[in-house]
CSV table of C-alpha atoms in Angstrom, one decimal:
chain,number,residue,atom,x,y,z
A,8,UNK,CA,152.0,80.7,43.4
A,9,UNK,CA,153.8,82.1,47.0
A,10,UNK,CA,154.2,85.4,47.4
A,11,UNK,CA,157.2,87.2,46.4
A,12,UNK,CA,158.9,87.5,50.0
A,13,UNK,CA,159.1,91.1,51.5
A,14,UNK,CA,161.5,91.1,54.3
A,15,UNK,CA,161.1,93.8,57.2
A,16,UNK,CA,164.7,94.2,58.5
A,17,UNK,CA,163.3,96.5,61.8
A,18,UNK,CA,161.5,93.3,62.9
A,19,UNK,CA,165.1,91.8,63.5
A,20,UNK,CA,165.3,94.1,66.8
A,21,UNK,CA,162.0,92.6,67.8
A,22,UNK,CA,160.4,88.9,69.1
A,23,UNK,CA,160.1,88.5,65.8
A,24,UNK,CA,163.6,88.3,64.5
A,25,UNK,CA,163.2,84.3,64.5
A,26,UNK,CA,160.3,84.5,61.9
A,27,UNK,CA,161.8,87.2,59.5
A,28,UNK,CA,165.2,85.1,59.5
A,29,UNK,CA,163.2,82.4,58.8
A,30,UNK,CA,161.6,84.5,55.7
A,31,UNK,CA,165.7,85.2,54.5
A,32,UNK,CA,166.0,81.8,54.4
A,33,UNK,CA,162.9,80.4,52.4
A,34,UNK,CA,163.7,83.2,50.1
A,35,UNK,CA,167.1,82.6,49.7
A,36,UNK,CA,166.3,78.6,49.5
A,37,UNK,CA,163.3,79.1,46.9
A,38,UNK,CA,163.7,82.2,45.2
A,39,UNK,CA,167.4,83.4,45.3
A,40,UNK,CA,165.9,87.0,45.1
A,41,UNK,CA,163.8,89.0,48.2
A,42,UNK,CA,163.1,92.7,48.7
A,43,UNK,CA,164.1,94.7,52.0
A,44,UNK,CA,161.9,97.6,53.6
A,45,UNK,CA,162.8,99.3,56.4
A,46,UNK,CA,166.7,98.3,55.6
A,47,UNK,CA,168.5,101.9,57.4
A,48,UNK,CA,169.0,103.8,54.3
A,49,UNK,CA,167.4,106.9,54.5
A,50,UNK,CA,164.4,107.7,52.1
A,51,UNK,CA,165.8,111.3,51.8
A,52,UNK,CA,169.1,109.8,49.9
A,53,UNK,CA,167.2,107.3,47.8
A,54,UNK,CA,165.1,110.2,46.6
A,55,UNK,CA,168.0,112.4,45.6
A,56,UNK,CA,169.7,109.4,44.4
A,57,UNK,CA,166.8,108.9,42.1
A,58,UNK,CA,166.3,112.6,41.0
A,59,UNK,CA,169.7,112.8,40.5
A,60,UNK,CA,169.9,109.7,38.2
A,61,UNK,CA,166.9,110.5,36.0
A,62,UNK,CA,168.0,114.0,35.4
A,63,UNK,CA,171.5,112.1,34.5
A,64,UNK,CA,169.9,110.2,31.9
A,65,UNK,CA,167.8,113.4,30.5
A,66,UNK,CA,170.6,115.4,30.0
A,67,UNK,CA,173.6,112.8,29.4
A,68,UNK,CA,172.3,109.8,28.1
A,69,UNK,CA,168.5,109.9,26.3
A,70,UNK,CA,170.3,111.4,23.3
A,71,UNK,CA,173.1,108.8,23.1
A,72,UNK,CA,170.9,105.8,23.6
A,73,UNK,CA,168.4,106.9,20.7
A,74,UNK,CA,171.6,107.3,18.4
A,75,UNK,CA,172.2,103.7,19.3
A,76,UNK,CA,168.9,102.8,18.2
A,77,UNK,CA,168.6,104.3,14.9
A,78,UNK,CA,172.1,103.0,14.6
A,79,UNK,CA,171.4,99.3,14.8
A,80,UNK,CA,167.9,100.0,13.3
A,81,UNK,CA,166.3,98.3,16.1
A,82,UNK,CA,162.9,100.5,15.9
A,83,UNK,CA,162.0,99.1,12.6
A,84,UNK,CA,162.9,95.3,13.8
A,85,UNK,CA,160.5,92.8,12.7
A,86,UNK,CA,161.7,89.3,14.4
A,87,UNK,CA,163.2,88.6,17.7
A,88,UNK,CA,165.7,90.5,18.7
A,89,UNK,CA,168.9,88.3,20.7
A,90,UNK,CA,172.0,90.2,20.8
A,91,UNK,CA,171.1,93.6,21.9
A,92,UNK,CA,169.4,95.1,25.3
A,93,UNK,CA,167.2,97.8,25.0
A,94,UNK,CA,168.8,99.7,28.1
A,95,UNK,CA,171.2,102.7,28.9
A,96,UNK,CA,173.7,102.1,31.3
A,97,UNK,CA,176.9,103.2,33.1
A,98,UNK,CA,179.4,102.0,35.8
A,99,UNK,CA,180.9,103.2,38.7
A,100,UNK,CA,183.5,100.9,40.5
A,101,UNK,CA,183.6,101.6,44.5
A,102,UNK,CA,186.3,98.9,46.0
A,103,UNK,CA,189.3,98.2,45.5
A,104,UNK,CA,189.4,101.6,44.1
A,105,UNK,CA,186.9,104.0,43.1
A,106,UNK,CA,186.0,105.7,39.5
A,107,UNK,CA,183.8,107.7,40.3
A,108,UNK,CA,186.1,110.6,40.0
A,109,UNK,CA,186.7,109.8,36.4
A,110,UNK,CA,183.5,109.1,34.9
A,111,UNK,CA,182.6,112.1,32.4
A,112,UNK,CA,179.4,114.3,32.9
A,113,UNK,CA,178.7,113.4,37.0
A,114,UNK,CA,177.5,116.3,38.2
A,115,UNK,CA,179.6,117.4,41.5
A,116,UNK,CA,176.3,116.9,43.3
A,117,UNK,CA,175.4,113.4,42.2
A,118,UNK,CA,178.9,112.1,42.6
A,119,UNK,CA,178.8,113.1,46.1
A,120,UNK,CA,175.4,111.3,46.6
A,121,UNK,CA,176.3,107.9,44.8
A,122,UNK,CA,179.8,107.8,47.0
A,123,UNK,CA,177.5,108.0,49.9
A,124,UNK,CA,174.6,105.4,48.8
A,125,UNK,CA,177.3,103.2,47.7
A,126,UNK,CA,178.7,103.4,51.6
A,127,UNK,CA,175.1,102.8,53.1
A,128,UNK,CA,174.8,100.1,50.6
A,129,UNK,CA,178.0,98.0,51.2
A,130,UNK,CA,177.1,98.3,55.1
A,131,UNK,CA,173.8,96.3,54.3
A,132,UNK,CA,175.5,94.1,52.2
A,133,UNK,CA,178.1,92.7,55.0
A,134,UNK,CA,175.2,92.9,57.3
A,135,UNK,CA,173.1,90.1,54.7
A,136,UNK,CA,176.2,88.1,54.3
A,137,UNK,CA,176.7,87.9,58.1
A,138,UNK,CA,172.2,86.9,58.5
A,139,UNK,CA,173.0,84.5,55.3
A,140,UNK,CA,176.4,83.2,57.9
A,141,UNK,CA,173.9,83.1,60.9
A,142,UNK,CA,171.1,81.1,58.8
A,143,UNK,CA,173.4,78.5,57.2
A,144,UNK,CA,175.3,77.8,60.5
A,145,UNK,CA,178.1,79.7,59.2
A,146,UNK,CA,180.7,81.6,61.6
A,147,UNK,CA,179.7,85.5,61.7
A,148,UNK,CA,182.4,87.0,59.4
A,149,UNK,CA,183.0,83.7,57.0
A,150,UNK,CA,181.5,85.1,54.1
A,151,UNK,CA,182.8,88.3,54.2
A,152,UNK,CA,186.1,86.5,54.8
A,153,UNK,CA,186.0,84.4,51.7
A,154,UNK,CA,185.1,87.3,49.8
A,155,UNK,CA,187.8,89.5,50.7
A,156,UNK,CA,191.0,88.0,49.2
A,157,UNK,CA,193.9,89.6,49.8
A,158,UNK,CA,192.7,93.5,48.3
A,159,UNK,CA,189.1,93.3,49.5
A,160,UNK,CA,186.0,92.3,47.9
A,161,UNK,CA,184.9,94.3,44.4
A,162,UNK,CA,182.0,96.3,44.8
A,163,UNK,CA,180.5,98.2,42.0
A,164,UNK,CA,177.1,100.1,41.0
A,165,UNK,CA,175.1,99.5,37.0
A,166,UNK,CA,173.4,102.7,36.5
A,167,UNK,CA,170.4,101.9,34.1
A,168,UNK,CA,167.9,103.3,32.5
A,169,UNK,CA,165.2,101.5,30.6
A,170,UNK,CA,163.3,103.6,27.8
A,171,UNK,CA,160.2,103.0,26.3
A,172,UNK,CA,160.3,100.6,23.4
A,173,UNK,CA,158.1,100.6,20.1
A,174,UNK,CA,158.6,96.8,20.2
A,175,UNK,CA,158.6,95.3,23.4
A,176,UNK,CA,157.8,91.8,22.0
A,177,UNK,CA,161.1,91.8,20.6
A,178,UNK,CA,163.3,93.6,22.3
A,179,UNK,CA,164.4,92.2,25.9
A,180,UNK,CA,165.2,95.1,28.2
A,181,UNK,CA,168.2,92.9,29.3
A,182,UNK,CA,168.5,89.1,28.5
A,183,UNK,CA,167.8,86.2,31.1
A,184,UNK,CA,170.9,85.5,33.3
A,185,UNK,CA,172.2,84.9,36.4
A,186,UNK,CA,174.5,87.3,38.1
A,187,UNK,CA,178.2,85.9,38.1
A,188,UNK,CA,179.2,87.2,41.9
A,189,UNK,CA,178.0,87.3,44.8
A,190,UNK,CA,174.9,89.4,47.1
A,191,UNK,CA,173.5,91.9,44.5
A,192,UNK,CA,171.6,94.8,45.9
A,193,UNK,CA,168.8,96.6,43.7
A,194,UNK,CA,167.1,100.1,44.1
A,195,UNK,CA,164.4,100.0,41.0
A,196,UNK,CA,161.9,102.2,39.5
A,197,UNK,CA,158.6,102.2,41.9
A,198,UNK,CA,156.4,103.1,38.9
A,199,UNK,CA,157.7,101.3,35.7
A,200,UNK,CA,158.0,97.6,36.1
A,201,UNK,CA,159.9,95.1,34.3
A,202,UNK,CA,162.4,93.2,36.3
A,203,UNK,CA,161.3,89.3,36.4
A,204,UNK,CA,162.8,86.3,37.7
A,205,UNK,CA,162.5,82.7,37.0
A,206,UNK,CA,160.4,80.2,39.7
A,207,UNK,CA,159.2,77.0,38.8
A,208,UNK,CA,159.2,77.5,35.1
A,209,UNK,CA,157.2,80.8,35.5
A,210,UNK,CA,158.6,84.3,35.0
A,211,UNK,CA,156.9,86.2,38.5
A,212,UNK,CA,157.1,90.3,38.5
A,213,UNK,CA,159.8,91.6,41.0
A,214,UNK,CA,157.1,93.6,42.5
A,215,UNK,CA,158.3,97.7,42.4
A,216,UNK,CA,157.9,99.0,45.8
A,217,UNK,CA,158.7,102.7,47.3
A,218,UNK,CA,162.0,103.0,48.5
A,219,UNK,CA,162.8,98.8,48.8
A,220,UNK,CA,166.1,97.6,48.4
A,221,UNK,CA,165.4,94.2,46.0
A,222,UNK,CA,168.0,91.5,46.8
A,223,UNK,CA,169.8,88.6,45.0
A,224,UNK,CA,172.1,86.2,44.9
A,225,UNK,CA,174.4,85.5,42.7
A,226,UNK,CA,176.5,82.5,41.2
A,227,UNK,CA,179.2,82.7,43.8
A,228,UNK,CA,177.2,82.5,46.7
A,229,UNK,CA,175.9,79.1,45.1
A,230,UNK,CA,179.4,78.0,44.8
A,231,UNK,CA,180.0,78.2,48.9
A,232,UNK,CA,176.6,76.9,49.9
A,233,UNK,CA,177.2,74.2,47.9
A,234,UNK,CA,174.0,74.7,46.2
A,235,UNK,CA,171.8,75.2,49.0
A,236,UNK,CA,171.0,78.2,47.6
A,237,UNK,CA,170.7,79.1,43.9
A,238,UNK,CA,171.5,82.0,41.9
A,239,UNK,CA,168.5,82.3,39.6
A,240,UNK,CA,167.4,83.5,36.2
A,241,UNK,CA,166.2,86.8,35.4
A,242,UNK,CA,165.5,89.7,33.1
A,243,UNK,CA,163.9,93.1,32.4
A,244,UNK,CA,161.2,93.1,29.9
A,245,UNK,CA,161.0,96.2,27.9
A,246,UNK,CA,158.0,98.7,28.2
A,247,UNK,CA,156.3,100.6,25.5
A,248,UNK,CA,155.8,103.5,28.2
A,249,UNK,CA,157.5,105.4,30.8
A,250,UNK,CA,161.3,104.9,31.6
A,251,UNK,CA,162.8,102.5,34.2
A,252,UNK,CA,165.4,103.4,36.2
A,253,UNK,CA,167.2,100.4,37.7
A,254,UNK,CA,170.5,100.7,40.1
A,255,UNK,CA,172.3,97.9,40.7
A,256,UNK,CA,175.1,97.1,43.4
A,257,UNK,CA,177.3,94.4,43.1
A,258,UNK,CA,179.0,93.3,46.4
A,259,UNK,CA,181.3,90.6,44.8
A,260,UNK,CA,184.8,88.3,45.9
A,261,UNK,CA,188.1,90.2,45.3
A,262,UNK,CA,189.8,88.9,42.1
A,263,UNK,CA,192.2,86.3,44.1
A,264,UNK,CA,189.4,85.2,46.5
A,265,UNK,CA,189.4,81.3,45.9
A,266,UNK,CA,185.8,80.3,45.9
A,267,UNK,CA,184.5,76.7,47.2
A,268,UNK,CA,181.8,75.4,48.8
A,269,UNK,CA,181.9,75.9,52.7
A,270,UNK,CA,184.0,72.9,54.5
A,271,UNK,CA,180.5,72.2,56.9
A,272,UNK,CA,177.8,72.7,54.1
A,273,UNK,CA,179.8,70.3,52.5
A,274,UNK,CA,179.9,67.8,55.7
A,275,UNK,CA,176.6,69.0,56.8
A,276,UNK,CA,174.9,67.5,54.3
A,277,UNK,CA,176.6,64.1,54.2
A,278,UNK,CA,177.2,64.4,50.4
A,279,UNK,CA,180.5,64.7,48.0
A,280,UNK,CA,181.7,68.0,47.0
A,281,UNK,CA,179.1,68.8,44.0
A,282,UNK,CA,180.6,72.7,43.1
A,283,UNK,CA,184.0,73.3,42.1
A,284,UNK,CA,187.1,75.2,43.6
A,285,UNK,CA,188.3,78.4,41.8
A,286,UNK,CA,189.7,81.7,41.5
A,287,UNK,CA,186.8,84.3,41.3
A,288,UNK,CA,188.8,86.1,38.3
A,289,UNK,CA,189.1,83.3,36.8
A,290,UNK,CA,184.9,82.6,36.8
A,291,UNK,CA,184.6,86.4,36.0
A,292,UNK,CA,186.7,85.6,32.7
A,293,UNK,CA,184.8,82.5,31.7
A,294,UNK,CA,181.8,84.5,32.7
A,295,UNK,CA,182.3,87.6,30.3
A,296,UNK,CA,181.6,85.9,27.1
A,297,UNK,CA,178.6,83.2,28.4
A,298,UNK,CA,176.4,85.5,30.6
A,299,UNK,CA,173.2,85.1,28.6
A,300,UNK,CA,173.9,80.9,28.4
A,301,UNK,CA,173.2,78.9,31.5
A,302,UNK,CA,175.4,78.6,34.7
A,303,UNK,CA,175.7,74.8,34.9
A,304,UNK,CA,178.4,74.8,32.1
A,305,UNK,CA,180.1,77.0,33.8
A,306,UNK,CA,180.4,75.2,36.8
A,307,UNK,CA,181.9,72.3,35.0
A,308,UNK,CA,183.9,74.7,33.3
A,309,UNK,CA,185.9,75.9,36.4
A,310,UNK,CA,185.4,72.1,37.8
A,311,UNK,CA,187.4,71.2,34.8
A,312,UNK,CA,190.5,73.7,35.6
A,313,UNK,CA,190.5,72.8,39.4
A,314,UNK,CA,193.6,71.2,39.5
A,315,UNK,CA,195.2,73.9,37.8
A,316,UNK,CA,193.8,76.5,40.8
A,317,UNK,CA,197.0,78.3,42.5
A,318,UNK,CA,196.4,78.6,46.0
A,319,UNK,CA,196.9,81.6,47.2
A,320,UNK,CA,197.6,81.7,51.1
A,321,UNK,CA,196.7,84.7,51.5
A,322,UNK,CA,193.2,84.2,49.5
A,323,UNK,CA,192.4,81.4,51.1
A,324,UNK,CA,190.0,80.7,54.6
């Protein structure tokens, strides 16, 4: 099988900026998921990002998730295991407006440092969407345009944390699924693995690298390209040692941001309209209750409403 694609964003300054966007595009084409070195975030931050996050989880959260287990018994389980993930997590919301202030037992510190990651993060997500633009002959600024809506695009960070588990045979760390919005941004664990995605009917290790920024796509960004590229399957498999840390950034539409597939993909490719025309909130509600099911009924889903869709001027492009 291909190697999973490792894309070095300095190399975009240099005579080989033609090649590395050609690596974007492969990945995004073939594997909906690539990992970023060299990408402008310092490695000082992600460090204290990641002390800060493990002591977190030491002295807020160890104790609350192993309540949860020897709540729902799920040490002594003996068959498969379908409706609970074996992982500790917590939210912050960045855009429209932030939470951060409001979450209970951030230390001063480490709210300071996640405002500031989640700044350097949602620069290098506008900068992807405007190398996705570049790539699929896309106007600089149309995808960040489309996701905007008329408040701005969501943007929000899962905090997770992935303890070790008696029975990893039967106890997902989080269940398959796509991701319902739209350029996801990872910094994972270097030492405990876990994340896997789905490729030609094979589950491939997302390999952990030192201070990488992992990168995927999610169902929206499906929608626009009209299926040129695909959000794609994945989950963390649960380890029986060491804990994985795992923070995820979501750079997603605004809630009134209508969603279609891009007027030239569309033409570009000679072929009928295959993806539907929606309201993102409207996918987001669908989405809540089928994440772990496949995407496809979805789609027809929101196909199925289409005539109802409210066009917004305002949300519109």
């Amino acid at each position: 099988m291909a190697t999973f694609p490792v894309v070095n964003m300095e190399k975009l300054n240099t005579e080989e900026r033609a090649a590395t966007m050609e690596m974007i595009k492969d990945a995004c084409e073939n594997w909906g998921f690539f990992e970023l070195v060299n990408h402008g975030i310092s490695i000082e931050l992600m460090d204290t990002v990641e002390r800060l996050t493990k002591e977190h989880y030491k002295k807020f959260m160890e104790q609350q998730f192993k309540e949860m287990v020897a709540s729902k018994g799920l040490e002594s389980a003996q068959a498969e295991i379908n409706d609970v993930d074996w992982e500790s997590t917590f939210f912050l919301r960045h855009r429209p407006v932030s939470n951060i202030s409001e979450i209970p037992d951030l230390d001063e510190d480490y709210r300071k440092v996640m405002k500031e990651f989640a700044l350097q993060l949602e620069k290098l997500a506008e900068q992807l969407l405007d190398l996705l633009c570049e790539n699929l002959g896309l106007e600089k600024g149309y995808l960040k345009k489309v996701f905007y809506g008329s408040k701005g695009p969501n943007f929000g960070t899962k905090v997770s944390n992935y303890p070790p588990c008696p029975k990893p045979e039967l106890i997902k760390g989080l269940r398959a699924h796509t991701d319902a919005g739209g350029i996801i941004l990872l910094f994972q664990d270097d030492k405990v693995s876990g994340l896997q995605l789905l490729k030609d009917d094979q589950w491939v290790d997302v390999p952990p690298m030192r201070h990488s920024i992992v990168v995927n796509l999610g169902d929206q960004l499906e929608v626009i390209t009209n299926g040129k590229y695909k959000s794609v399957m994945h989950r963390v498999i649960a380890q029986e040692d060491g804990t994985r840390m795992s923070i995820a950034s979501f750079y997603n539409p605004g809630n009134n941001a209508i969603i279609s597939p891009a007027p030239s993909l569309v033409k570009e490719y000679d072929i009928n309209q295959v993806y539907p025309k929606f309201v993102f909130d409207d996918y987001m509600k669908l989405y809540a209750g089928l994440k772990f099911q496949a995407k496809e009924p979805r789609f027809e889903a929101m196909k199925a409403m289409e005539s109802n869709v409210n066009l917004d001027p305002i949300a519109t492009v």
